[in-house]
C-alpha positions as semicolon CSV with decimal commas, in nm:
position;residue;x (nm);y (nm);z (nm)
1;M;-4,183;14,246;10,542
2;V;-4,401;13,958;10,450
3;G;-4,244;13,811;10,137
4;I;-4,444;13,874;9,823
5;L;-4,253;13,608;9,658
6;A;-4,389;13,356;9,903
7;A;-4,734;13,417;9,755
8;V;-4,636;13,243;9,437
9;G;-4,466;12,951;9,594
10;T;-4,093;13,026;9,569
11;A;-3,854;12,903;9,833
12;V;-3,820;13,246;9,977
13;V;-3,979;13,246;10,327
14;T;-3,955;13,617;10,416
15;G;-3,922;13,930;10,206
16;L;-3,662;14,203;10,226
17;V;-3,643;14,226;10,607
18;S;-3,862;14,327;10,893
19;G;-3,746;14,681;10,898
20;A;-3,957;14,820;10,622
21;A;-4,266;14,638;10,751
22;K;-4,229;14,803;11,087
23;E;-4,322;15,171;11,150
24;A;-4,073;15,370;10,962
25;G;-3,818;15,532;11,189
26;G;-3,849;15,243;11,438
27;S;-3,551;15,041;11,580
28;A;-3,462;14,745;11,357
29;A;-3,158;14,576;11,221
30;G;-3,304;14,631;10,879
31;W;-3,190;14,987;10,855
32;V;-2,874;14,895;10,672
33;L;-2,755;15,225;10,541
34;G;-2,783;15,384;10,878
35;E;-2,565;15,117;11,035
36;I;-2,291;15,053;10,774
37;F;-2,072;15,322;10,910
38;G;-2,039;15,465;11,254
39;T;-2,006;15,235;11,551
40;P;-2,278;14,966;11,542
41;D;-2,247;14,699;11,803
42;T;-2,145;14,342;11,717
43;S;-2,502;14,216;11,714
44;Q;-2,603;14,485;11,461
45;A;-2,308;14,425;11,240
46;D;-2,392;14,052;11,234
47;A;-2,753;14,125;11,159
48;I;-2,645;14,349;10,867
49;K;-2,425;14,074;10,716
50;D;-2,702;13,823;10,759
51;L;-2,943;14,064;10,586
52;G;-2,712;14,110;10,300
53;D;-2,696;13,734;10,249
54;Q;-3,073;13,714;10,267
55;L;-3,127;13,997;10,018
56;D;-2,877;13,838;9,779
57;S;-3,078;13,508;9,793
58;I;-3,397;13,691;9,717
59;A;-3,240;13,866;9,421
60;T;-3,152;13,517;9,284
61;A;-3,517;13,401;9,326
62;V;-3,637;13,708;9,140
63;E;-3,392;13,639;8,860
64;A;-3,521;13,272;8,834
65;L;-3,878;13,407;8,828
66;T;-3,797;13,652;8,549
67;D;-3,629;13,376;8,346
68;Q;-3,942;13,154;8,365
69;L;-4,162;13,446;8,270
70;A;-3,947;13,503;7,960
71;E;-4,000;13,136;7,855
72;D;-4,377;13,166;7,917
73;M;-4,400;13,478;7,710
74;K;-4,223;13,313;7,415
75;M;-4,486;13,037;7,425
76;I;-4,771;13,287;7,439
77;Q;-4,633;13,471;7,141
78;K;-4,597;13,153;6,940
79;E;-4,949;13,044;7,012
80;L;-5,092;13,389;6,928
81;R;-4,902;13,384;6,599
82;A;-5,071;13,047;6,528
83;I;-5,419;13,190;6,555
84;E;-5,315;13,516;6,375
85;Q;-5,353;13,729;6,687
86;E;-4,985;13,835;6,737
87;Q;-5,081;14,201;6,740
88;L;-5,216;14,146;7,091
89;Y;-4,867;14,034;7,205
90;L;-4,701;14,332;7,030
91;A;-4,937;14,580;7,195
92;W;-4,845;14,428;7,540
93;E;-4,476;14,413;7,457
94;I;-4,449;14,779;7,378
95;R;-4,592;14,878;7,721
96;D;-4,393;14,608;7,897
97;N;-4,069;14,739;7,745
98;D;-4,137;15,072;7,916
99;L;-4,202;14,888;8,250
100;Q;-3,879;14,688;8,219
101;Q;-3,680;15,006;8,165
102;Y;-3,782;15,145;8,503
103;I;-3,714;14,812;8,675
104;S;-3,373;14,798;8,525
105;R;-3,298;15,147;8,643
106;L;-3,406;15,037;8,995
107;N;-3,193;14,723;8,973
108;V;-2,873;14,930;8,928
109;Q;-2,941;15,114;9,258
110;Y;-3,065;14,799;9,430
111;K;-2,747;14,599;9,320
112;T;-2,532;14,871;9,468
113;F;-2,733;14,854;9,786
114;L;-2,686;14,473;9,803
115;T;-2,308;14,516;9,758
116;Y;-2,296;14,758;10,052
117;A;-2,513;14,542;10,264
118;A;-2,300;14,235;10,212
119;N;-1,967;14,434;10,263
120;P;-2,030;14,694;10,531
121;D;-1,664;14,691;10,641
122;S;-1,533;14,805;10,306
123;T;-1,816;15,054;10,228
124;S;-1,731;15,422;10,292
125;Q;-1,961;15,692;10,426
126;Q;-1,918;15,883;10,102
127;E;-2,039;15,577;9,902
128;V;-2,344;15,555;10,114
129;T;-2,412;15,930;10,081
130;N;-2,388;15,910;9,704
131;L;-2,627;15,615;9,697
132;V;-2,873;15,797;9,913
133;E;-2,871;16,091;9,667
134;E;-2,937;15,859;9,379
135;I;-3,224;15,691;9,556
136;L;-3,387;16,021;9,640
137;D;-3,332;16,181;9,306
138;T;-3,660;16,325;9,177
139;N;-3,594;16,231;8,816
140;Q;-3,420;15,896;8,835
141;G;-3,464;15,771;9,197
142;A;-3,647;15,474;9,341
143;K;-3,950;15,681;9,439
144;V;-4,000;15,766;9,068
145;V;-3,988;15,396;8,983
146;I;-4,269;15,321;9,230
147;A;-4,492;15,584;9,055
148;E;-4,401;15,496;8,696
149;V;-4,447;15,124;8,749
150;N;-4,788;15,196;8,895
151;T;-4,889;15,402;8,592
152;L;-4,777;15,124;8,356
153;L;-4,965;14,856;8,556
154;V;-5,291;15,059;8,583
155;G;-5,299;15,245;8,257
156;G;-5,522;15,534;8,186
157;G;-5,715;15,505;7,859
158;G;-5,895;15,303;7,604
159;N;-5,638;15,255;7,331
160;S;-5,342;15,019;7,348
161;S;-5,090;15,296;7,393
162;S;-5,245;15,399;7,721
163;K;-5,378;15,070;7,848
164;G;-5,203;14,917;8,147
165;V;-4,992;14,609;8,096
166;L;-5,225;14,400;8,318
167;Q;-5,522;14,475;8,083
168;L;-5,315;14,411;7,777
169;W;-5,187;14,086;7,927
170;S;-5,539;13,964;7,986
171;E;-5,648;14,069;7,628
172;M;-5,367;13,864;7,474
173;T;-5,427;13,547;7,669
174;E;-5,805;13,538;7,659
175;P;-5,837;13,427;7,289
176;L;-5,573;13,143;7,362
177;I;-5,782;13,018;7,647
178;K;-6,110;13,036;7,442
179;A;-5,942;12,859;7,151
180;G;-5,821;12,577;7,388
181;K;-5,454;12,662;7,325
182;M;-5,393;12,741;7,688
183;S;-5,560;12,651;8,018
184;C;-5,691;12,943;8,219
185;Y;-5,487;12,814;8,510
186;A;-5,161;12,810;8,313
187;A;-5,248;13,169;8,206
188;L;-5,326;13,278;8,565
189;E;-5,005;13,129;8,702
190;T;-4,804;13,329;8,456
191;Y;-5,025;13,634;8,524
192;F;-4,970;13,613;8,891
193;Q;-4,594;13,578;8,849
194;Y;-4,591;13,869;8,612
195;Y;-4,768;14,094;8,867
196;V;-4,542;13,969;9,148
197;A;-4,228;14,055;8,952
198;S;-4,357;14,410;8,892
199;A;-4,501;14,464;9,241
200;Y;-4,180;14,325;9,396
201;A;-3,982;14,587;9,208
202;Q;-4,200;14,856;9,367
203;Q;-4,142;14,686;9,708
204;R;-3,766;14,697;9,663
205;A;-3,791;15,062;9,556
206;L;-3,986;15,137;9,871
207;Y;-3,728;14,965;10,085
208;L;-3,448;15,178;9,924
209;V;-3,649;15,501;9,987
210;I;-3,712;15,407;10,348
211;E;-3,345;15,321;10,397
212;A;-3,234;15,654;10,239
213;Y;-3,470;15,862;10,452
214;H;-3,376;15,667;10,766
215;Q;-3,006;15,717;10,697
216;S;-3,055;16,091;10,650
217;G;-3,260;16,104;10,976
218;N;-3,596;16,200;10,805
219;D;-3,823;15,953;10,979
220;P;-4,150;16,149;10,895
221;A;-4,060;16,128;10,518
222;A;-3,997;15,762;10,551
223;Q;-4,344;15,710;10,710
224;E;-4,503;15,925;10,431
225;A;-4,325;15,719;10,162
226;R;-4,476;15,397;10,295
227;R;-4,826;15,548;10,309
228;T;-4,789;15,678;9,955
229;Y;-4,668;15,335;9,844
230;Q;-4,969;15,167;9,993
231;D;-5,197;15,410;9,809
232;Y;-5,029;15,300;9,485
233;V;-5,083;14,934;9,570
234;K;-5,452;15,002;9,634
235;S;-5,488;15,171;9,301
236;Q;-5,350;14,851;9,140
237;E;-5,595;14,615;9,316
238;I;-5,891;14,636;9,077
239;P;-5,669;14,636;8,749
240;F;-5,508;14,326;8,892
241;V;-5,805;14,122;9,022
242;Q;-6,064;14,211;8,758
243;N;-5,883;14,001;8,490
244;I;-5,927;13,683;8,694
245;D;-6,293;13,632;8,618
246;A;-6,238;13,720;8,254
247;M;-5,982;13,432;8,226
248;L;-6,208;13,191;8,419
249;R;-6,496;13,268;8,190
250;M;-6,279;13,207;7,886
251;Q;-6,216;12,860;8,027
252;L;-6,598;12,809;8,031
253;Q;-6,603;12,902;7,660
254;G;-6,294;12,692;7,557
255;G;-6,342;12,394;7,782
256;V;-6,669;12,269;7,617
257;H;-6,638;12,027;7,326
258;A;-6,878;11,872;7,086
259;A;-6,894;11,495;7,082
260;S;-7,120;11,236;6,922
261;S;-7,280;11,164;7,263
262;G;-7,319;11,539;7,340
263;K;-7,099;11,795;7,505
264;T;-6,774;11,701;7,687
265;Y;-6,606;11,919;7,946
266;D;-6,234;11,966;8,045
267;F;-6,134;11,907;8,405
268;D;-6,030;12,276;8,415
269;Y;-6,386;12,374;8,297
270;V;-6,529;12,212;8,608
271;K;-6,270;12,379;8,829
272;A;-6,325;12,717;8,667
273;L;-6,706;12,674;8,691
274;Q;-6,678;12,638;9,069
275;E;-6,442;12,934;9,106
276;Y;-6,631;13,166;8,870
277;S;-6,959;13,117;9,055
278;S;-6,789;13,105;9,392
279;S;-6,913;12,749;9,475
280;G;-7,257;12,821;9,348
281;F;-7,423;12,520;9,175
282;W;-7,173;12,293;9,358
283;V;-7,199;12,002;9,581
284;G;-6,994;11,986;9,904
285;A;-6,859;12,201;10,177
286;Y;-6,751;12,563;10,116
287;T;-6,399;12,669;10,058
288;P;-6,292;13,013;9,916
289;S;-6,224;13,017;9,546
290;A;-5,849;12,939;9,540
291;T;-5,768;13,180;9,256
292;R;-5,940;13,491;9,412
293;A;-5,792;13,394;9,754
294;R;-5,441;13,372;9,607
295;A;-5,470;13,712;9,432
296;E;-5,580;13,872;9,760
297;R;-5,286;13,710;9,935
298;I;-5,046;13,858;9,680
299;I;-5,197;14,200;9,728
300;T;-5,171;14,167;10,109
301;N;-4,817;14,056;10,084
302;S;-4,726;14,353;9,870
303;M;-4,873;14,614;10,108
304;C;-4,574;14,624;10,350
305;L;-4,811;14,621;10,642
306;A;-4,688;14,689;10,991
307;D;-4,697;14,412;11,256
308;D;-5,036;14,527;11,395
309;K;-5,206;14,568;11,052
310;N;-5,400;14,324;10,843
311;R;-5,652;14,287;10,563
312;L;-5,970;14,075;10,510
313;V;-6,154;14,070;10,182
314;I;-6,503;13,941;10,096
315;W;-6,628;13,900;9,747
316;M;-7,006;13,903;9,688
317;I;-7,089;13,738;9,353
318;Y;-7,419;13,859;9,207
319;P;-7,683;13,622;9,091
320;P;-7,745;13,575;8,715
321;V;-8,046;13,732;8,562
322;N;-8,173;13,395;8,432
323;T;-8,009;13,062;8,475
324;G;-8,184;12,867;8,203
325;G;-8,518;12,799;8,370
326;Q;-8,399;12,783;8,738
327;N;-8,540;13,008;9,001
328;T;-8,460;13,381;8,961
329;P;-8,391;13,542;9,302
330;K;-8,620;13,821;9,411
331;S;-8,540;14,167;9,278
332;V;-8,317;14,351;9,520
333;D;-8,091;14,652;9,467
334;F;-7,766;14,480;9,567
335;N;-7,582;14,814;9,511
336;N;-7,709;14,911;9,851
337;V;-7,593;14,595;10,023
338;S;-7,268;14,547;10,204
339;V;-7,183;14,285;10,472
340;E;-7,001;14,326;10,797
341;V;-6,779;14,084;10,995
342;Q;-6,776;13,989;11,356
343;V;-6,557;13,777;11,586
344;A;-6,651;13,406;11,550
345;G;-6,876;13,279;11,826
346;N;-6,960;13,636;11,951
347;E;-7,273;13,731;11,773
348;A;-7,357;13,988;12,041
349;G;-7,011;14,160;12,007
350;A;-6,898;14,438;11,783
351;S;-6,927;14,404;11,407
352;Y;-6,700;14,583;11,165
353;P;-6,799;14,741;10,828
354;P;-6,571;14,739;10,523
355;A;-6,310;15,013;10,489
356;Y;-6,390;15,042;10,122
357;I;-6,593;14,872;9,853
358;N;-6,518;14,801;9,484
359;D;-6,774;14,700;9,225
360;I;-6,635;14,482;8,943
361;V;-6,802;14,398;8,613
362;T;-6,657;14,133;8,379
363;N;-6,795;14,225;8,034
364;P;-6,984;13,978;7,824
365;V;-6,790;13,775;7,568
366;P;-6,766;13,993;7,251
367;G;-7,052;13,925;7,017
368;I;-7,237;13,698;7,268
369;N;-7,499;13,822;7,514
370;N;-7,735;13,532;7,570
371;P;-7,963;13,618;7,865
372;S;-8,050;13,250;7,915
373;D;-7,690;13,146;7,968
374;Y;-7,533;13,261;8,297
375;F;-7,173;13,213;8,175
376;K;-7,230;13,430;7,864
377;Q;-7,365;13,727;8,051
378;A;-7,189;14,017;8,219
379;H;-7,053;13,907;8,557
380;Y;-7,103;14,130;8,854
381;A;-6,922;14,122;9,186
382;R;-6,879;14,344;9,499
383;R;-6,544;14,336;9,669
384;M;-6,546;14,449;10,034
385;V;-6,213;14,520;10,205
386;F;-6,165;14,530;10,572
387;E;-5,856;14,683;10,732
388;D;-5,678;14,674;11,058
389;L;-5,922;14,438;11,249
390;P;-5,826;14,315;11,597
391;G;-5,656;13,977;11,560
392;G;-5,884;13,667;11,587
393;S;-6,122;13,455;11,390
394;Y;-6,401;13,624;11,194
395;V;-6,715;13,525;11,022
396;M;-6,964;13,723;10,809
397;K;-7,255;13,881;10,986
398;D;-7,589;13,715;10,892
399;K;-7,788;13,951;10,680
400;N;-8,055;13,695;10,573
401;G;-8,404;13,848;10,625
402;Q;-8,261;14,207;10,650
403;D;-8,287;14,487;10,407
404;G;-8,520;14,288;10,184
405;L;-8,284;13,991;10,165
406;D;-8,543;13,731;10,249
407;P;-8,484;13,363;10,174
408;V;-8,660;13,247;9,855
409;S;-8,788;12,922;9,736
410;G;-8,538;12,742;9,524
411;S;-8,546;12,428;9,314
412;N;-8,651;12,092;9,457
413;Q;-8,821;12,266;9,749
414;K;-8,488;12,383;9,884
415;T;-8,439;12,724;10,034
416;D;-8,205;12,976;9,881
417;Y;-8,058;13,213;10,137
418;F;-7,890;13,541;10,060
419;Q;-7,591;13,404;10,247
420;A;-7,596;13,018;10,259
421;P;-7,526;12,866;10,602
422;Q;-7,191;12,720;10,469
423;Y;-7,072;13,072;10,402
424;L;-7,171;13,208;10,738
425;A;-6,987;12,918;10,916
426;H;-6,656;12,982;10,728
427;Q;-6,404;13,132;10,972
428;M;-6,129;13,369;10,856
429;I;-5,824;13,379;11,073
430;L;-5,616;13,696;11,122
431;N;-5,303;13,702;11,340
432;G;-4,942;13,823;11,335
433;T;-4,845;13,544;11,093
434;V;-5,163;13,528;10,884
435;K;-5,215;13,894;10,792
436;G;-5,483;13,843;10,525
437;A;-5,794;13,636;10,459
438;C;-6,049;13,605;10,171
439;L;-6,404;13,475;10,136
440;D;-6,625;13,487;9,834
441;F;-6,991;13,397;9,827
442;S;-7,258;13,363;9,569
443;I;-7,586;13,540;9,647
444;Y;-7,890;13,327;9,687
445;A;-7,704;13,012;9,579
446;D;-7,823;12,673;9,701
447;M;-7,498;12,489;9,743
448;K;-7,658;12,154;9,762
449;R;-7,783;12,184;9,409
450;S;-7,608;11,971;9,143
451;V;-7,366;12,133;8,899
452;Y;-7,538;12,337;8,650
453;W;-7,402;12,260;8,297
454;T;-7,439;12,508;8,011
């Protein structure tokens, strides 16, 4: 299993173990419960002991992550109290308490599993049987935890009692960013860690479920459990990633300051400007927006993909309606536009369409809807997800001049392409080690244009 913790920079190199990431029911040393008793050979017994040590170290890393999150949340509550917005913290805390109760329930079963994994010689068959029954219990078991954590992350309504914790988390940090109390990047770091802690709980729960089914000889159920888990993760994708642009935009509101000589801008404002517009209005060579790429890497790492599976994601950032006097791109119904990918250097080869598409709208800043200011408008993006591509290096297929996507005349006699050449030249690598990649591009953006200041 590719370690989700590695996605936020912890010292953990791998995740739980390779077993859950392989096809359920396959042969792997990771099937601990099936090997604790019986007559495993010496190599299997050694592998089980090594696995127990690895799992224990990961549990320590998760505990350290949780402790840091607790300190961060104290700071957020304090700052919200200072601007008389503490009710936003309390709304999040109520839902988070429910989330932590399910994670605590899982941790009891998981701690028992760790103990058995580290001490296979002293663990009886009856103890394993009892644990399997607890894991598969339809009221209290690990499978229930996966579903309930999903519900609490995603939410299901408009009021605070039914909003997901991700939405509530974004809502409580956005006013701090806008007020200059917190950088959007500090907020995003804590946000990513919070999601990782929750998603990693789901990942541990899946591992327990697969172990339990494998031990009881029900390999088809183990396979189905992983497919169901991956469906849950996909349902969490948009609730997770849609808050990123909201926090970046708040930096564009809070990072501008009045001065006697005019406006001044925070360093984080400039960085957020580049990421928000996906390198549009920016000088230099193209690189994917680091924040979106990191979020996609976290999602990929949480999917428990098999060795021969991968994911590639392309974000298409829509143009503004008006950019304060600059050229407005020709009117095209971008809702009908999706891009494909192809193997780099093989334009005549096969191209691959996205497996599914999400449209994301970041709402205007409350009370502000200035059509002449790009960064105070609703922000539109299309997210295209490609799955299970053959390994290799991929580029976007050139759609310039197709489906009405003709180049347009930009400022300073430059040409604005639907996909700028820098985007089309960017290669995305997929292989057994790098199982995910991300690219985002701004439609009809001339990347040689100087930075556009609001």
